[in-house]
Short mmCIF file of C-alpha atoms and ligand atoms in Angstrom, two decimals:
data_model
loop_
_atom_site.label_atom_id
_atom_site.label_comp_id
_atom_site.label_asym_id
_atom_site.label_seq_id
_atom_site.Cartn_x
_atom_site.Cartn_y
_atom_site.Cartn_z
CA MET A 261 -29.38 -93.96 -87.93
CA THR A 262 -32.12 -93.08 -90.81
CA SER A 263 -33.55 -89.23 -90.75
CA LEU A 264 -36.44 -88.48 -92.48
CA ILE A 265 -36.20 -85.10 -92.24
CA PRO A 266 -35.35 -83.03 -95.39
CA PHE A 267 -33.12 -80.59 -93.61
CA ASP A 268 -31.96 -77.22 -95.68
CA ASN A 269 -29.89 -75.23 -93.34
CA SER A 270 -29.75 -71.70 -94.87
CA TYR A 271 -28.89 -69.98 -91.41
CA ALA A 272 -25.73 -72.24 -91.32
CA ARG A 273 -24.95 -70.71 -94.73
CA LEU A 274 -24.27 -67.15 -93.32
CA PRO A 275 -20.52 -66.13 -92.30
CA ASP A 276 -19.15 -68.07 -89.22
CA ARG A 277 -19.46 -64.79 -86.63
CA PHE A 278 -23.57 -65.24 -87.05
CA PHE A 279 -23.45 -68.60 -84.87
CA VAL A 280 -21.30 -71.40 -83.22
CA HIS A 281 -21.59 -74.89 -83.94
CA VAL A 282 -22.52 -76.86 -81.18
CA ALA A 283 -23.55 -80.47 -80.33
CA PRO A 284 -26.81 -80.57 -78.36
CA ALA A 285 -26.07 -81.95 -74.75
CA VAL A 286 -26.89 -85.88 -74.50
CA ALA A 287 -29.91 -86.88 -72.42
CA PRO A 288 -29.05 -89.71 -70.47
CA ALA A 289 -32.53 -91.55 -70.15
CA PRO A 290 -34.91 -89.76 -72.50
CA THR A 291 -38.68 -90.60 -72.52
CA LEU A 292 -41.06 -88.80 -75.21
CA ILE A 293 -43.78 -86.76 -73.64
CA ARG A 294 -45.54 -85.64 -76.43
CA VAL A 295 -45.11 -85.40 -80.60
CA ASN A 296 -47.42 -82.79 -82.14
CA ARG A 297 -48.36 -84.99 -84.63
CA ALA A 298 -50.65 -82.48 -86.48
CA LEU A 299 -47.54 -79.97 -86.63
CA ALA A 300 -45.22 -82.99 -87.60
CA ASP A 301 -47.46 -83.77 -90.48
CA GLN A 302 -47.76 -79.74 -91.73
CA LEU A 303 -43.86 -79.88 -91.91
CA GLY A 304 -43.68 -82.67 -93.97
CA LEU A 305 -42.07 -84.78 -90.95
CA ASP A 306 -43.08 -88.73 -90.51
CA ALA A 307 -44.76 -88.27 -87.26
CA ASP A 308 -44.31 -91.88 -86.51
CA TRP A 309 -40.83 -91.79 -87.12
CA LEU A 310 -40.40 -88.80 -84.84
CA GLU A 311 -42.09 -91.21 -82.02
CA GLY A 312 -40.13 -93.89 -82.47
CA PRO A 313 -36.40 -94.69 -81.17
CA ASP A 314 -34.58 -92.35 -83.69
CA GLY A 315 -36.98 -89.74 -83.47
CA LEU A 316 -36.49 -89.71 -79.61
CA ASP A 317 -32.82 -89.46 -80.22
CA MET A 318 -33.23 -86.44 -82.43
CA LEU A 319 -35.44 -85.00 -79.95
CA SER A 320 -33.14 -85.46 -76.69
CA GLY A 321 -29.63 -84.64 -78.29
CA ARG A 322 -28.63 -88.14 -78.50
CA GLN A 323 -28.01 -87.96 -82.05
CA VAL A 324 -27.48 -85.45 -84.65
CA VAL A 325 -29.56 -86.82 -87.75
CA PRO A 326 -27.89 -86.44 -90.92
CA GLY A 327 -28.60 -83.03 -92.66
CA SER A 328 -28.91 -81.44 -89.17
CA ASP A 329 -25.91 -78.65 -88.77
CA PRO A 330 -26.51 -78.04 -85.07
CA LEU A 331 -25.63 -74.53 -83.89
CA ALA A 332 -26.40 -71.84 -81.39
CA MET A 333 -27.34 -68.16 -82.82
CA ALA A 334 -25.76 -65.03 -81.69
CA TYR A 335 -27.37 -61.91 -80.58
CA ALA A 336 -27.79 -58.83 -78.37
CA GLY A 337 -30.61 -57.78 -76.39
CA HIS A 338 -32.08 -54.79 -74.36
CA GLN A 339 -33.27 -56.77 -71.17
CA PHE A 340 -35.57 -54.59 -69.35
CA GLY A 341 -34.26 -51.48 -71.01
CA ASN A 342 -30.61 -52.41 -70.38
CA PHE A 343 -28.40 -53.49 -73.10
CA VAL A 344 -26.50 -56.74 -73.18
CA PRO A 345 -23.99 -56.48 -76.01
CA GLN A 346 -23.91 -60.63 -75.87
CA LEU A 347 -26.85 -62.99 -75.07
CA GLY A 348 -27.12 -65.62 -77.91
CA ASP A 349 -28.69 -69.13 -77.63
CA GLY A 350 -27.58 -70.22 -74.23
CA ARG A 351 -29.70 -73.19 -74.04
CA ALA A 352 -31.08 -73.57 -77.44
CA VAL A 353 -29.68 -75.55 -80.22
CA LEU A 354 -31.01 -75.27 -84.00
CA LEU A 355 -31.25 -78.55 -85.61
CA GLY A 356 -31.57 -76.83 -89.13
CA GLU A 357 -34.24 -75.88 -91.66
CA VAL A 358 -37.13 -77.64 -93.05
CA VAL A 359 -39.20 -76.14 -95.88
CA ASP A 360 -42.98 -77.27 -94.95
CA ARG A 361 -45.69 -78.33 -96.86
CA ASP A 362 -46.96 -74.42 -97.78
CA GLY A 363 -43.44 -73.86 -98.76
CA ARG A 364 -42.78 -71.81 -95.75
CA ARG A 365 -39.14 -72.14 -94.55
CA ARG A 366 -38.89 -73.37 -90.59
CA ASP A 367 -36.40 -73.40 -87.88
CA ILE A 368 -36.48 -76.73 -85.58
CA GLN A 369 -34.76 -75.93 -82.52
CA LEU A 370 -34.16 -77.83 -79.15
CA LYS A 371 -34.89 -75.84 -76.12
CA GLY A 372 -32.88 -76.69 -73.50
CA GLY A 373 -30.58 -78.84 -75.63
CA GLY A 374 -27.52 -78.03 -73.11
CA ARG A 375 -24.74 -75.56 -72.52
CA THR A 376 -23.17 -73.66 -75.54
CA PRO A 377 -20.42 -70.81 -75.82
CA PHE A 378 -23.47 -68.15 -74.90
CA SER A 379 -24.79 -70.26 -71.67
CA ARG A 380 -22.70 -67.72 -69.37
CA GLY A 381 -23.67 -68.79 -65.74
CA GLY A 382 -26.12 -70.95 -67.07
CA ASP A 383 -26.56 -74.62 -67.40
CA GLY A 384 -28.42 -74.64 -70.83
CA ARG A 385 -30.95 -76.64 -69.36
CA ALA A 386 -34.82 -76.33 -68.96
CA ALA A 387 -36.94 -77.53 -66.27
CA LEU A 388 -40.13 -79.77 -67.18
CA GLY A 389 -42.59 -77.14 -65.95
CA PRO A 390 -41.80 -74.53 -68.07
CA VAL A 391 -41.37 -76.86 -71.24
CA LEU A 392 -44.76 -77.86 -70.75
CA ARG A 393 -46.22 -74.40 -69.94
CA GLU A 394 -44.40 -72.93 -73.47
CA TYR A 395 -46.05 -76.36 -75.06
CA VAL A 396 -49.37 -75.51 -74.08
CA VAL A 397 -49.65 -71.88 -74.33
CA SER A 398 -47.81 -71.66 -77.49
CA GLU A 399 -50.37 -74.05 -78.99
CA ALA A 400 -53.16 -72.36 -77.58
CA MET A 401 -52.31 -69.35 -79.12
CA PHE A 402 -51.72 -70.73 -82.37
CA ALA A 403 -55.33 -72.36 -81.64
CA LEU A 404 -56.80 -68.30 -81.15
CA GLY A 405 -55.32 -67.40 -84.24
CA VAL A 406 -52.33 -65.57 -83.04
CA ARG A 407 -48.92 -65.66 -84.82
CA THR A 408 -46.41 -67.69 -82.88
CA THR A 409 -43.53 -70.32 -82.72
CA ARG A 410 -44.98 -73.64 -82.22
CA ALA A 411 -44.27 -76.91 -80.24
CA LEU A 412 -43.15 -80.11 -82.11
CA ALA A 413 -42.40 -82.23 -79.21
CA ALA A 414 -41.48 -82.48 -75.53
CA VAL A 415 -39.31 -85.22 -73.99
CA ALA A 416 -37.97 -85.78 -70.53
CA THR A 417 -34.24 -86.14 -70.36
CA GLY A 418 -34.03 -88.19 -67.26
CA GLU A 419 -31.67 -85.87 -65.79
CA GLN A 420 -32.42 -83.40 -63.01
CA VAL A 421 -32.00 -79.80 -63.31
CA TYR A 422 -31.19 -77.37 -60.31
CA ARG A 423 -32.81 -74.45 -59.69
CA GLU A 424 -34.53 -72.87 -56.52
CA THR A 425 -34.88 -76.85 -56.04
CA VAL A 426 -34.32 -79.73 -58.02
CA LEU A 427 -36.38 -80.50 -60.76
CA PRO A 428 -36.74 -82.94 -63.72
CA GLY A 429 -35.53 -81.63 -66.54
CA ALA A 430 -37.08 -81.68 -70.46
CA VAL A 431 -36.27 -80.59 -73.62
CA LEU A 432 -38.83 -78.46 -75.98
CA THR A 433 -38.80 -78.99 -79.91
CA ARG A 434 -39.57 -75.54 -80.78
CA ILE A 435 -40.75 -74.41 -84.44
CA ALA A 436 -40.29 -70.81 -85.85
CA ALA A 437 -40.60 -68.77 -88.74
CA SER A 438 -37.03 -68.24 -87.80
CA HIS A 439 -35.29 -67.80 -84.64
CA ILE A 440 -33.86 -64.06 -85.56
CA ARG A 441 -34.59 -61.47 -82.84
CA VAL A 442 -34.60 -57.77 -82.88
CA GLY A 443 -31.44 -58.48 -80.90
CA THR A 444 -29.77 -60.42 -83.67
CA PHE A 445 -29.62 -56.97 -85.57
CA GLN A 446 -28.41 -55.46 -82.13
CA TYR A 447 -25.34 -57.84 -81.96
CA PHE A 448 -23.91 -56.55 -84.99
CA ALA A 449 -24.73 -52.96 -84.79
CA ALA A 450 -23.23 -53.02 -81.47
CA ARG A 451 -20.05 -54.06 -83.25
CA GLN A 452 -20.37 -51.91 -85.61
CA ASP A 453 -20.39 -54.73 -88.31
CA ILE A 454 -21.96 -53.25 -90.98
CA GLU A 455 -21.39 -55.72 -93.63
CA ALA A 456 -22.54 -58.41 -91.23
CA LEU A 457 -26.01 -55.85 -90.87
CA GLN A 458 -26.27 -55.88 -94.77
CA THR A 459 -25.78 -59.54 -94.88
CA LEU A 460 -28.05 -60.43 -92.36
CA THR A 461 -30.74 -57.71 -93.54
CA ASP A 462 -30.59 -59.25 -96.86
CA TYR A 463 -31.06 -62.89 -95.56
CA VAL A 464 -34.29 -61.76 -93.73
CA ILE A 465 -35.98 -59.76 -96.69
CA ALA A 466 -35.37 -63.05 -98.63
CA ARG A 467 -36.92 -65.20 -95.95
CA HIS A 468 -39.48 -62.89 -94.49
CA TYR A 469 -40.48 -60.11 -96.88
CA PRO A 470 -39.21 -60.85 -100.21
CA GLU A 471 -41.41 -58.32 -101.42
CA ALA A 472 -38.98 -55.57 -99.72
CA ALA A 473 -36.56 -56.84 -102.04
CA GLN A 474 -38.29 -54.92 -105.05
CA ALA A 475 -38.69 -52.03 -102.99
CA GLU A 476 -36.71 -48.51 -103.80
CA ASN A 477 -35.11 -48.87 -100.31
CA PRO A 478 -35.05 -52.48 -99.36
CA ALA A 479 -33.87 -51.47 -95.51
CA ARG A 480 -36.93 -49.35 -95.39
CA ALA A 481 -38.86 -51.69 -96.52
CA LEU A 482 -38.22 -54.16 -94.02
CA LEU A 483 -38.46 -51.54 -91.27
CA ASP A 484 -41.79 -51.06 -92.60
CA ALA A 485 -42.71 -54.52 -92.71
CA VAL A 486 -41.40 -55.45 -88.92
CA VAL A 487 -43.21 -52.46 -87.77
CA ALA A 488 -46.54 -53.63 -88.89
CA ALA A 489 -45.85 -56.94 -88.17
CA GLN A 490 -45.13 -56.10 -84.41
CA ALA A 491 -48.03 -53.79 -84.34
CA GLU A 492 -50.74 -56.39 -85.62
CA LEU A 493 -49.05 -58.91 -83.25
CA VAL A 494 -49.34 -57.10 -80.03
CA ALA A 495 -52.87 -56.14 -80.76
CA SER A 496 -53.65 -59.46 -81.56
CA TRP A 497 -52.38 -60.38 -77.73
CA LEU A 498 -54.74 -57.58 -76.27
CA LEU A 499 -57.74 -59.00 -77.98
CA VAL A 500 -57.05 -62.29 -76.37
CA GLY A 501 -55.80 -61.18 -73.02
CA PHE A 502 -52.20 -62.23 -73.18
CA ILE A 503 -49.31 -60.75 -71.22
CA HIS A 504 -46.21 -61.61 -72.66
CA GLY A 505 -44.22 -60.71 -69.59
CA VAL A 506 -40.76 -60.05 -70.96
CA MET A 507 -40.92 -58.15 -74.21
CA ASN A 508 -37.09 -57.74 -74.34
CA THR A 509 -35.39 -57.05 -77.86
CA ASP A 510 -34.21 -60.27 -77.67
CA ASN A 511 -37.27 -61.86 -77.57
CA CYS A 512 -38.95 -59.59 -80.40
CA SER A 513 -39.06 -61.77 -83.63
CA ILE A 514 -38.65 -60.14 -86.66
CA SER A 515 -40.79 -62.44 -88.87
CA GLY A 516 -43.94 -61.18 -86.33
CA GLU A 517 -44.15 -64.31 -84.24
CA THR A 518 -45.01 -64.62 -80.64
CA ILE A 519 -41.60 -66.06 -79.04
CA ASP A 520 -40.37 -67.50 -75.71
CA TYR A 521 -42.81 -68.14 -73.32
CA GLY A 522 -41.49 -67.33 -70.01
CA PRO A 523 -43.71 -65.79 -67.50
CA CYS A 524 -46.38 -65.28 -69.59
CA ALA A 525 -49.73 -65.10 -68.69
CA PHE A 526 -53.44 -64.67 -69.82
CA MET A 527 -55.37 -62.17 -68.04
CA ASP A 528 -58.41 -63.15 -66.09
CA ALA A 529 -60.24 -60.10 -64.71
CA TYR A 530 -59.98 -57.29 -67.27
CA ASP A 531 -57.31 -54.76 -65.90
CA PRO A 532 -54.81 -53.04 -67.89
CA SER A 533 -51.83 -52.46 -64.97
CA THR A 534 -52.08 -56.63 -64.70
CA VAL A 535 -48.54 -57.92 -64.58
CA PHE A 536 -47.66 -61.59 -63.64
CA SER A 537 -44.01 -61.98 -64.11
CA SER A 538 -42.10 -61.94 -60.42
CA ILE A 539 -39.00 -60.23 -62.42
CA ASP A 540 -40.99 -57.55 -64.10
CA ARG A 541 -41.20 -55.31 -60.74
CA GLN A 542 -41.73 -52.05 -62.31
CA GLY A 543 -44.52 -53.58 -64.42
CA ARG A 544 -42.51 -52.43 -67.43
CA TYR A 545 -44.24 -55.12 -69.22
CA ALA A 546 -47.91 -55.00 -68.05
CA TYR A 547 -50.87 -55.78 -70.22
CA GLY A 548 -51.55 -52.32 -71.31
CA ASN A 549 -47.92 -51.58 -71.48
CA GLN A 550 -47.37 -53.93 -74.57
CA PRO A 551 -48.22 -51.56 -77.56
CA GLN A 552 -45.84 -48.81 -76.13
CA ILE A 553 -42.91 -51.68 -75.45
CA ALA A 554 -43.40 -53.27 -79.18
CA HIS A 555 -43.06 -49.36 -80.49
CA TRP A 556 -39.83 -49.15 -78.42
CA ASN A 557 -38.48 -52.73 -79.58
CA VAL A 558 -38.93 -51.68 -83.12
CA THR A 559 -37.05 -47.96 -82.43
CA ARG A 560 -34.19 -50.22 -81.29
CA LEU A 561 -34.08 -52.46 -84.78
CA ALA A 562 -34.57 -48.86 -86.68
CA GLU A 563 -31.38 -47.59 -84.87
CA THR A 564 -29.40 -50.84 -86.20
CA LEU A 565 -30.59 -49.96 -89.38
CA LEU A 566 -29.76 -46.62 -89.74
CA PRO A 567 -26.46 -46.74 -91.65
CA LEU A 568 -28.22 -49.03 -94.41
CA LEU A 569 -31.55 -46.70 -94.56
CA ALA A 570 -29.27 -44.04 -96.38
CA ASP A 571 -25.83 -42.83 -96.57
CA ASP A 572 -26.54 -39.50 -94.52
CA GLU A 573 -27.25 -40.04 -91.02
CA ASP A 574 -29.96 -37.06 -90.89
CA ALA A 575 -31.53 -38.76 -93.97
CA ALA A 576 -31.48 -41.88 -92.17
CA ILE A 577 -32.71 -40.69 -89.19
CA LYS A 578 -35.65 -39.01 -90.93
CA ILE A 579 -36.80 -42.27 -92.87
CA ALA A 580 -36.73 -44.11 -89.52
CA GLU A 581 -39.01 -42.04 -87.96
CA GLU A 582 -41.72 -41.78 -90.74
CA SER A 583 -41.38 -45.70 -90.53
CA LEU A 584 -41.92 -46.05 -86.79
CA GLY A 585 -44.49 -43.00 -87.14
CA LYS A 586 -46.71 -45.75 -88.60
CA PHE A 587 -46.62 -48.03 -85.48
CA ALA A 588 -49.47 -45.86 -83.78
CA GLU A 589 -51.81 -46.01 -86.27
CA GLN A 590 -51.26 -49.70 -87.66
CA PHE A 591 -51.72 -50.61 -84.00
CA GLN A 592 -54.72 -48.58 -83.46
CA SER A 593 -56.52 -49.72 -86.47
CA ALA A 594 -55.68 -53.47 -85.85
CA TYR A 595 -56.86 -53.39 -82.14
CA HIS A 596 -59.84 -51.41 -82.92
CA SER A 597 -61.31 -53.58 -85.93
CA GLY A 598 -60.36 -56.51 -83.56
CA LEU A 599 -62.60 -55.04 -80.67
CA MET A 600 -65.28 -53.78 -82.77
CA ARG A 601 -65.59 -57.72 -84.18
CA LYS A 602 -65.24 -58.57 -80.56
CA LEU A 603 -68.68 -56.15 -79.82
CA GLY A 604 -70.48 -57.56 -82.79
CA LEU A 605 -70.34 -54.25 -84.75
CA VAL A 606 -69.34 -54.69 -88.37
CA ALA A 607 -69.73 -51.23 -89.66
CA PHE A 608 -67.55 -48.54 -87.68
CA ARG A 609 -68.96 -45.46 -86.46
CA ASP A 610 -67.33 -42.53 -84.57
CA ASP A 611 -68.49 -43.27 -81.04
CA ASP A 612 -67.65 -46.96 -81.43
CA LEU A 613 -64.72 -46.26 -79.77
CA ASP A 614 -66.16 -44.59 -77.10
CA LEU A 615 -68.75 -47.31 -76.83
CA ALA A 616 -65.89 -50.06 -76.59
CA ASN A 617 -63.80 -47.73 -73.67
CA THR A 618 -66.57 -47.44 -71.64
CA LEU A 619 -67.06 -51.11 -70.95
CA LEU A 620 -63.45 -51.75 -70.93
CA SER A 621 -63.25 -49.26 -67.48
CA ALA A 622 -66.21 -50.72 -66.44
CA MET A 623 -65.15 -54.15 -66.35
CA THR A 624 -61.76 -53.11 -64.55
CA GLN A 625 -63.95 -51.26 -62.00
CA ASN A 626 -65.76 -54.17 -61.76
CA SER A 627 -63.13 -57.19 -62.07
CA VAL A 628 -65.27 -58.65 -64.84
CA ASP A 629 -63.34 -61.46 -66.35
CA PHE A 630 -62.15 -60.26 -69.70
CA THR A 631 -62.74 -63.73 -71.61
CA LEU A 632 -66.08 -64.81 -69.97
CA PHE A 633 -67.50 -61.43 -70.63
CA PHE A 634 -67.44 -61.46 -74.47
CA ARG A 635 -67.95 -65.05 -74.58
CA ARG A 636 -71.24 -64.49 -73.00
CA LEU A 637 -71.90 -61.03 -74.95
CA ALA A 638 -72.70 -63.11 -77.83
CA ASP A 639 -75.43 -64.90 -76.60
CA ALA A 640 -76.85 -61.65 -75.05
CA THR A 641 -77.60 -60.90 -78.93
CA GLU A 642 -80.70 -62.64 -78.14
CA VAL A 643 -82.74 -60.92 -75.40
CA GLY A 644 -83.26 -62.48 -72.22
CA ASN A 645 -79.82 -63.76 -71.95
CA ASP A 646 -78.53 -60.74 -69.56
CA GLU A 647 -78.10 -62.68 -66.39
CA PRO A 648 -74.72 -64.63 -67.14
CA LEU A 649 -73.04 -61.29 -67.90
CA ARG A 650 -74.73 -59.21 -65.12
CA GLY A 651 -73.40 -61.71 -62.78
CA LEU A 652 -69.96 -60.84 -63.68
CA PHE A 653 -69.86 -57.55 -62.40
CA VAL A 654 -69.58 -56.33 -58.93
CA ASP A 655 -72.20 -53.75 -59.90
CA PRO A 656 -74.46 -55.32 -62.24
CA THR A 657 -76.62 -51.86 -62.83
CA VAL A 658 -73.31 -50.98 -64.84
CA CYS A 659 -73.53 -53.80 -66.94
CA ASP A 660 -77.39 -52.94 -67.68
CA GLN A 661 -76.49 -49.45 -68.69
CA TRP A 662 -73.83 -50.22 -71.07
CA LEU A 663 -75.89 -53.27 -72.85
CA ALA A 664 -78.63 -50.95 -73.39
CA ARG A 665 -76.32 -48.27 -75.03
CA TRP A 666 -74.61 -51.58 -77.13
CA ARG A 667 -78.54 -52.75 -78.25
CA GLU A 668 -78.98 -49.18 -79.09
CA ARG A 669 -75.95 -49.37 -81.54
CA LEU A 670 -76.71 -52.82 -82.55
CA ALA A 671 -80.18 -51.41 -83.90
CA GLN A 672 -78.00 -48.98 -86.15
CA GLU A 673 -76.17 -51.84 -87.87
CA PRO A 674 -77.11 -53.98 -91.20
CA ASP A 675 -79.30 -57.00 -90.05
CA ASN A 676 -76.95 -59.76 -89.25
CA LEU A 677 -78.61 -62.92 -88.83
CA ASP A 678 -74.80 -64.34 -88.19
CA ARG A 679 -73.97 -61.63 -85.40
CA ARG A 680 -73.94 -64.51 -82.64
CA ASP A 681 -71.66 -66.74 -84.52
CA ALA A 682 -69.47 -63.99 -85.73
CA MET A 683 -68.73 -62.99 -82.15
CA ARG A 684 -68.19 -66.51 -80.86
CA ALA A 685 -65.59 -67.14 -83.62
CA VAL A 686 -63.58 -63.89 -82.24
CA ASN A 687 -64.54 -64.47 -78.36
CA PRO A 688 -62.88 -67.86 -77.40
CA ALA A 689 -64.38 -70.04 -74.66
CA TYR A 690 -61.27 -71.28 -73.42
CA ILE A 691 -57.80 -69.64 -72.81
CA PRO A 692 -54.87 -70.93 -71.05
CA ARG A 693 -55.64 -69.99 -67.56
CA ASN A 694 -53.17 -69.86 -65.37
CA HIS A 695 -54.26 -71.87 -62.19
CA ARG A 696 -55.24 -74.54 -64.85
CA ILE A 697 -51.34 -74.32 -66.22
CA GLU A 698 -50.11 -74.31 -62.62
CA ALA A 699 -52.23 -77.56 -61.62
CA MET A 700 -51.41 -79.05 -65.14
CA ILE A 701 -47.46 -78.67 -64.22
CA ARG A 702 -47.80 -80.06 -60.48
CA SER A 703 -49.60 -83.00 -61.73
CA ALA A 704 -46.77 -83.67 -64.08
CA VAL A 705 -43.80 -82.74 -62.11
CA ASP A 706 -44.79 -84.02 -58.86
CA GLU A 707 -46.91 -87.13 -59.63
CA GLY A 708 -45.60 -87.93 -63.12
CA ASP A 709 -49.14 -87.59 -64.19
CA PHE A 710 -49.63 -86.41 -67.85
CA ALA A 711 -53.04 -86.56 -68.20
CA PRO A 712 -54.26 -82.86 -67.44
CA PHE A 713 -51.30 -81.80 -69.74
CA GLU A 714 -52.96 -83.72 -72.63
CA GLU A 715 -56.38 -82.76 -71.72
CA LEU A 716 -55.55 -78.91 -71.41
CA LEU A 717 -53.93 -79.46 -74.65
CA ALA A 718 -57.48 -80.94 -76.51
CA VAL A 719 -59.18 -78.53 -74.99
CA LEU A 720 -57.37 -75.58 -75.81
CA ALA A 721 -57.17 -76.89 -79.51
CA ARG A 722 -60.73 -76.12 -80.16
CA PRO A 723 -60.76 -72.64 -77.99
CA TYR A 724 -63.81 -71.27 -79.78
CA ASP A 725 -65.92 -74.42 -79.25
CA ASP A 726 -68.46 -74.78 -76.81
CA GLN A 727 -67.20 -78.46 -75.61
CA PRO A 728 -69.86 -78.87 -73.03
CA ASP A 729 -67.74 -82.02 -71.19
CA MET A 730 -64.89 -79.38 -70.56
CA THR A 731 -66.73 -75.89 -68.97
CA ARG A 732 -64.66 -75.81 -66.06
CA TYR A 733 -61.75 -75.17 -68.15
CA ALA A 734 -63.26 -71.81 -69.23
CA ASP A 735 -64.10 -71.05 -65.48
CA PRO A 736 -61.74 -68.34 -63.94
CA PRO A 737 -59.97 -69.45 -60.88
CA GLN A 738 -61.77 -69.01 -57.52
CA ALA A 739 -60.00 -66.92 -54.75
CA HIS A 740 -57.60 -69.75 -53.49
CA GLU A 741 -56.63 -70.81 -57.10
CA ARG A 742 -55.60 -67.52 -58.31
CA VAL A 743 -51.77 -67.42 -59.25
CA MET A 744 -50.42 -64.42 -58.27
CA ALA A 745 -46.77 -64.78 -60.06
CA THR A 746 -45.44 -66.35 -62.75
CA PHE A 747 -41.72 -67.41 -62.83
CA CYS A 748 -39.30 -67.85 -65.85
CA GLY A 749 -37.70 -71.12 -64.27
CA THR A 750 -34.66 -70.43 -66.11
P1 AMP B 221 -34.41 -65.42 -71.94
O1 AMP B 221 -35.15 -64.74 -70.52
O2 AMP B 221 -35.39 -66.93 -71.96
O3 AMP B 221 -35.05 -65.01 -73.11
O4 AMP B 221 -33.25 -65.64 -72.12
C1 AMP B 221 -32.43 -64.85 -71.96
C2 AMP B 221 -30.62 -65.02 -72.17
O5 AMP B 221 -30.54 -66.18 -71.17
C3 AMP B 221 -30.34 -66.02 -73.37
O6 AMP B 221 -29.33 -65.80 -73.94
C4 AMP B 221 -30.74 -67.13 -72.90
O7 AMP B 221 -29.96 -68.09 -73.96
C5 AMP B 221 -29.74 -67.56 -71.79
N1 AMP B 221 -30.34 -68.36 -70.90
C6 AMP B 221 -31.86 -68.58 -70.35
N2 AMP B 221 -31.63 -69.51 -69.48
C7 AMP B 221 -30.28 -69.97 -69.76
C8 AMP B 221 -30.04 -71.41 -68.89
N3 AMP B 221 -30.90 -72.28 -68.48
N4 AMP B 221 -28.61 -71.88 -69.50
C9 AMP B 221 -28.08 -71.08 -70.11
N5 AMP B 221 -28.62 -69.83 -70.65
C10 AMP B 221 -29.63 -69.22 -70.49
MG1 MG B 222 -35.01 -65.29 -74.99
#
């Protein structure tokens, strides 16, 4: 078969104990659901080829195309705070890497690609629902401007997978800057394999943070860079109302991309204690806990790096603490400046934070839809547009009071003719609302109807545009549509 994919597999050239060579499972009767043509193009791949028979064979595991060197990566991780020394790719197969049009190296991975030596009790498969959820939500995150893995393709395998019920199987082709996680470092640290830690550190620096190679202490520079990347990532989540749902260290990417869309969800009404994931019974990964958890995760990374930070352990701990100590400020700076932009403010003043916090607590108390409020606030830069905002509050007088204070503050800003546009450029109209995702999955799984999947993708590709025919996708759920819990589906 022909392959038009110029694979260059740097991870496969690492020592043997970093991964296991595997062959993807062969899907018995694959059908193409979708190829992401724009992404294919960006990766320098031929979208027509991907959509054709050879492409389908690759995307469904039927053929290992020339240049691909499929492997399952080894990693460990803390799951809900408990350390598991070996996890690894149990239902994902890395086909290889390509260098995209911008010169960035990207992984091509089949998620749901069959059993591997890391599968433990699992079947290595993915069900159609979670594949479509990850496809839609990761692509929505990308369009929103949040760093994320991407979805290159989805195929149905023609095979059934057994969960609580029997479900159609599918494979997602995931693209990532890399699939190296905090848990990858933990895997070698748990084995006290310092040589592998050094190799991994050098590899990650060369691949993701090349400037760290020039630093006096490259391991420290790497830790600084990951701390900063995670601080910025979690701030960008909060600013769009995203809840990851399962921020285990094996789901915490070293490159700073959002990875592993399991029970993730977007918040409708603002409330920092919001949890959707059915397996997060303690609320460890609630919306408002995410910054703290990201800090906890990079602290686990710092622990693995101690032997590389300094020869002397006390000195190493001091370096790690200094690096971790920057997280809070970096998060706050990213989050606060994002909030200011959402409010239409350019020049930062002392009590702006109080202005924002007063709003957020009023939103919590009044169950105000997070996305709609900020989108409508842009329109309230023109007087006479308050009703759509007031209507979101249980007690509209709370809204009036806050708007008065906000306008007083705006009056102190430099004249800004573009304020409304600037606000609309950071306050999306469209997010992947849970009830829409659930309805899309039901149509596809129960009726084989992928039209809602396509429509949702099209709307969410332009989250900051009005799209007058699509306003129903901007609406929060009605009481009977509300989704109370999300599931990993693994
Ligand atoms: P996750 O919760 O998706 O981050 O996965 C945690 C671990 O469970 C990883 O090692 C996965 O590879 C593994 N895993 C999840 N689902 C399956 C499955 N269906 N079969 C085998 N391994 C799985
Ligand atoms: Mg995972």
